[in-house]
Amino acid sequence: MARLLKILLALCVLLLLTAAAAAMYLRYEFENARNEAVTIEQYFARPALRSQYAAPTREPCRQVAPQRQAWFGALHIHTNASFDAAAFGVTLNADDAYAFARGAAREYRLQDDADDVEVPIVQLSRPLDFAAVTDHAGKLGERRICYDPMQPGYDALACKIFRGDLRLPLDDAMQPLMRLASQAIFSSYRSARVCGADGEDCREEAATAWQENQQATEHWYDRSADCSFTSFHGYEYTLAKDGANLHRNVIFGSASVPPAVISAQDMTQPEQLWQWLEQSCHQQGEACDVITIPHNSNWSSGRMWFPYSLQTHLSPEQQREFAALRQRMEPLAEIMQVKGDSECRNGLSTVYGAADELCDFEKLRPPTETIEDCGELMGSGNMRLVGCLSRFSYVRYALSAGLAEQEKLGVNPFRLGIIAATDNHNGTPTADSESNYMGANGPDREARHRLRGTVEVPGGIAKGSPVRYNPGGLAGIWAQQNTRQSLFTAMRNRETFGTSGPRIEPRFFGGWNVPETLCQDPAMISKAYAAGVPMGGELNGSALSNGAPQFVVSANQDPQGMPLQKIQVIKGWVDAQGTQQAVYEVAGNGANGASVSAADCTPQGSGFAQLCSVWRDPDFDPAQRAVYYARVVENPSCRWSTWQCNAMPAAARPTSCSDPEVPKFIQERAWTSPIWYNPAPNASAETKL
């Protein structure tokens, strides 16, 4: 008996020692690198320089559109250089992404595909006019080190899991998520085992990856007189706090770029990003210009557009300084992409005015879900589809919040133009087709995966609903020619729009003396420019203003899309009650009876190839700040999930195909950038903020 007790005691001691050794080993393998603030600032203090891969000159464009032309493109594309795309097995690189954007076909091949496996071929129905590959700056160096056997960090446990060399005891569908988690668990830090004690190895490798991105971007820029394609240098600053999204794409206007890209692991506040960009690019960079474009504010728990005036930890001077900095650096916002629509949401108790049924479009959290309103506080957890919802998560209400900030701080930090994007993580921005959508991530290549209802990354890192994702949208720019300078100037001026995929061409002007018959005038566009301001502009009231301003709004149907149904003008303002909204139908016919068959997606009913209207706000208050934008809506059509459920045998369809919470139909649309109305200086509103 005594001997048995000794054996049991020895076994217990051995188990404890083994557990302690395992704990020490895991601590060693997953230790965070030190963030040396001084070293980081010195590293990123170098000024922007013209890329070594840029050609010295470009030819003048053979064709120029004096009244501007609509150009369509994608400013949010991820390739296998992004750690999450690599975790999902994506093999396409930046060269592939640009070739695809220009209309070339590509094999949708994943890392684990055998050479003899037949894989899908993907191709756009029409080439894009411009694009930017925006791989994540975060984990950019880790991605390279984990795939380079010559690197000291190659044999780290995190790298073995990331590459798939070490498979955890889970089913095949979970393996890509575990590969993703191997890097995501470091959050805003770096792995000391992979990157070195101070993270320097990963910063250096990230700089090399940035050079490779530059080389591809310059290679695909058409500098000939054809001006057929424009590539922009860019990357993504991927910041998340408390499960809330604060991601931004950084887009450069020329071939002059910083020698390295700053990530959320290096600087953890958007204001730090903007300050660095101003220093390295605007203040000392060689002919360098840059903007940042936030995306997925719907995931931000109200943090993306949280007003500076409510951030009481800042002094009034700091609030004004940051508001002005943001206005200079962030003139645009993504209103839609694969992870949902960020325009608006019904059911928020802090938004007043009639419900807008079109706000239920492409929501990651079902419109029927009862969710607490965050009110005047920041929330958390929206990236995991939990937590309260805030009006400061949606572009429409951010525009109104900017009006209130103008009153309080003297500057509007949310003077935002509109674009849309894909955020595609397989190198193929395929927003042009619902019926041919093949998912946004590698595993979604198979219909059974992209039709899944819920997927969770272990450890509560992330949660998604693939069937609630969508093909994303396109950025539209009104510019005279397809060059970096012309397109980027238009982006700075906010003469931009976004679409949910179709190439709808909307225009929006405002002025004080717009003729009522302008829509019938062959010189409509030139006269609209002469009589007012285009989308992205401001209308300032004065003693000479003659009543309410007039707005001229028009749209052309996508030749390959559905007929247009209607145009709406959305107005936002803030009064003593709070955030207000109103939707006006100004052209077309919202009750035209158009429909679509759920069985075979055959459309029925008539619509319009073109729409145009001159509209005057019937509720105009000359003393009240307001913001207006237009929304162009197509006739109903089948959602991608309906197309793909219909293509499956009934017995093979997943449960999402019969889920009443998953929409069967959608109405594709386009959103213009806003026009802002500012009262005359001596005007006094009847209700103060």
Short mmCIF file of C-alpha atoms in Angstrom, two decimals, residues 45 63 116 134 138 164 288 410 624 637 640 684:
data_model
loop_
_atom_site.label_atom_id
_atom_site.label_comp_id
_atom_site.label_asym_id
_atom_site.label_seq_id
_atom_site.Cartn_x
_atom_site.Cartn_y
_atom_site.Cartn_z
CA ALA A 45 10.00 59.17 -39.16
CA GLN A 63 -9.32 61.33 -74.37
CA ASP A 116 -4.26 17.92 -60.81
CA THR A 134 -4.66 47.05 -49.75
CA GLY A 138 -0.67 44.18 -39.40
CA GLY A 164 -0.94 24.26 -41.50
CA CYS A 288 3.17 62.87 -51.63
CA GLY A 410 -16.36 75.01 -35.47
CA GLN A 624 -30.85 74.81 -39.88
CA SER A 637 -33.66 41.02 -58.26
CA TRP A 640 -26.82 35.70 -54.57
CA SER A 684 -30.69 81.85 -35.94
#
